[in-house]
PDB file of C-alpha atoms in Angstrom:
ATOM      1  CA  MET A   1     -13.821  39.226 -43.549  1.00  0.00           C
ATOM      2  CA  PRO A   2     -14.297  42.586 -45.312  1.00  0.00           C
ATOM      3  CA  LYS A   3     -11.625  43.669 -47.774  1.00  0.00           C
ATOM      4  CA  ARG A   4      -9.274  46.249 -46.296  1.00  0.00           C
ATOM      5  CA  VAL A   5      -8.640  49.238 -48.530  1.00  0.00           C
ATOM      6  CA  LEU A   6      -5.666  51.447 -47.853  1.00  0.00           C
ATOM      7  CA  GLU A   7      -4.673  54.316 -50.076  1.00  0.00           C
ATOM      8  CA  GLN A   8      -1.220  55.787 -50.434  1.00  0.00           C
ATOM      9  CA  HIS A   9      -0.022  58.528 -52.774  1.00  0.00           C
ATOM     10  CA  LEU A  10       3.579  58.794 -53.905  1.00  0.00           C
ATOM     11  CA  ALA A  11       5.449  61.856 -55.121  1.00  0.00           C
ATOM     12  CA  VAL A  12       8.924  61.767 -56.635  1.00  0.00           C
ATOM     13  CA  PHE A  13      11.118  64.839 -56.782  1.00  0.00           C
ATOM     14  CA  GLY A  14      14.488  65.376 -58.403  1.00  0.00           C
ATOM     15  CA  GLU A  15      16.459  67.199 -61.011  1.00  0.00           C
ATOM     16  CA  SER A  16      15.875  66.727 -64.702  1.00  0.00           C
ATOM     17  CA  GLY A  17      17.626  63.569 -65.906  1.00  0.00           C
ATOM     18  CA  SER A  18      17.943  62.046 -62.435  1.00  0.00           C
ATOM     19  CA  GLY A  19      15.873  58.929 -63.323  1.00  0.00           C
ATOM     20  CA  LYS A  20      12.470  59.713 -61.782  1.00  0.00           C
ATOM     21  CA  SER A  21      10.501  58.386 -64.759  1.00  0.00           C
ATOM     22  CA  VAL A  22      12.642  55.245 -64.987  1.00  0.00           C
ATOM     23  CA  LEU A  23      12.157  54.570 -61.274  1.00  0.00           C
ATOM     24  CA  ILE A  24       8.376  55.024 -61.371  1.00  0.00           C
ATOM     25  CA  SER A  25       7.960  53.072 -64.635  1.00  0.00           C
ATOM     26  CA  SER A  26       9.989  50.165 -63.255  1.00  0.00           C
ATOM     27  CA  PHE A  27       8.046  50.117 -59.996  1.00  0.00           C
ATOM     28  CA  TYR A  28       4.679  50.393 -61.766  1.00  0.00           C
ATOM     29  CA  GLY A  29       5.534  47.667 -64.269  1.00  0.00           C
ATOM     30  CA  LEU A  30       6.653  45.272 -61.545  1.00  0.00           C
ATOM     31  CA  MET A  31       3.592  45.937 -59.389  1.00  0.00           C
ATOM     32  CA  ARG A  32       1.211  45.357 -62.324  1.00  0.00           C
ATOM     33  CA  GLU A  33       2.599  41.864 -63.020  1.00  0.00           C
ATOM     34  CA  ARG A  34       0.234  39.072 -62.019  1.00  0.00           C
ATOM     35  CA  GLN A  35       2.840  37.222 -59.947  1.00  0.00           C
ATOM     36  CA  THR A  36       3.591  40.338 -57.912  1.00  0.00           C
ATOM     37  CA  GLN A  37      -0.099  41.088 -57.379  1.00  0.00           C
ATOM     38  CA  GLU A  38      -0.742  37.518 -56.206  1.00  0.00           C
ATOM     39  CA  ARG A  39       2.262  37.563 -53.883  1.00  0.00           C
ATOM     40  CA  THR A  40       1.725  41.010 -52.361  1.00  0.00           C
ATOM     41  CA  ARG A  41      -2.066  41.314 -52.780  1.00  0.00           C
ATOM     42  CA  LEU A  42      -1.500  44.986 -53.615  1.00  0.00           C
ATOM     43  CA  ASP A  43      -3.120  46.772 -56.508  1.00  0.00           C
ATOM     44  CA  VAL A  44      -1.167  49.756 -57.816  1.00  0.00           C
ATOM     45  CA  VAL A  45      -3.327  52.103 -59.880  1.00  0.00           C
ATOM     46  CA  ALA A  46      -2.382  55.304 -61.692  1.00  0.00           C
ATOM     47  CA  ASP A  47      -4.598  58.341 -61.065  1.00  0.00           C
ATOM     48  CA  ASP A  48      -5.153  58.606 -64.810  1.00  0.00           C
ATOM     49  CA  ALA A  49      -5.620  55.503 -67.027  1.00  0.00           C
ATOM     50  CA  GLY A  50      -3.599  57.068 -69.850  1.00  0.00           C
ATOM     51  CA  GLN A  51      -0.810  57.812 -67.417  1.00  0.00           C
ATOM     52  CA  GLY A  52      -0.816  54.176 -66.304  1.00  0.00           C
ATOM     53  CA  ASP A  53      -0.635  52.977 -69.917  1.00  0.00           C
ATOM     54  CA  ARG A  54       2.382  55.231 -70.587  1.00  0.00           C
ATOM     55  CA  LEU A  55       4.116  54.029 -67.416  1.00  0.00           C
ATOM     56  CA  PHE A  56       3.507  50.388 -68.310  1.00  0.00           C
ATOM     57  CA  GLN A  57       4.779  50.869 -71.894  1.00  0.00           C
ATOM     58  CA  ASN A  58       7.987  52.459 -70.629  1.00  0.00           C
TER      59      ASN A  58
END
C-alpha cells in the first residue's frame, strides 16, 4: 500500500505575551517524541530546520 502524504500548515495569531510560542513549542516537542510518532504515525516538520531546532530547545 503506498504511503499517504497529507500536508497541513498551521498559523497561530494572538497578542504579544499570550503564549503562542509556548503553545507551538510544546506541541512541536510532543510531536517529535518517538513514542508519539509511533502512536500517531504523524511526522511534524518545521518549514525551516533552524526554526525546528529552536522550537525543540524551547
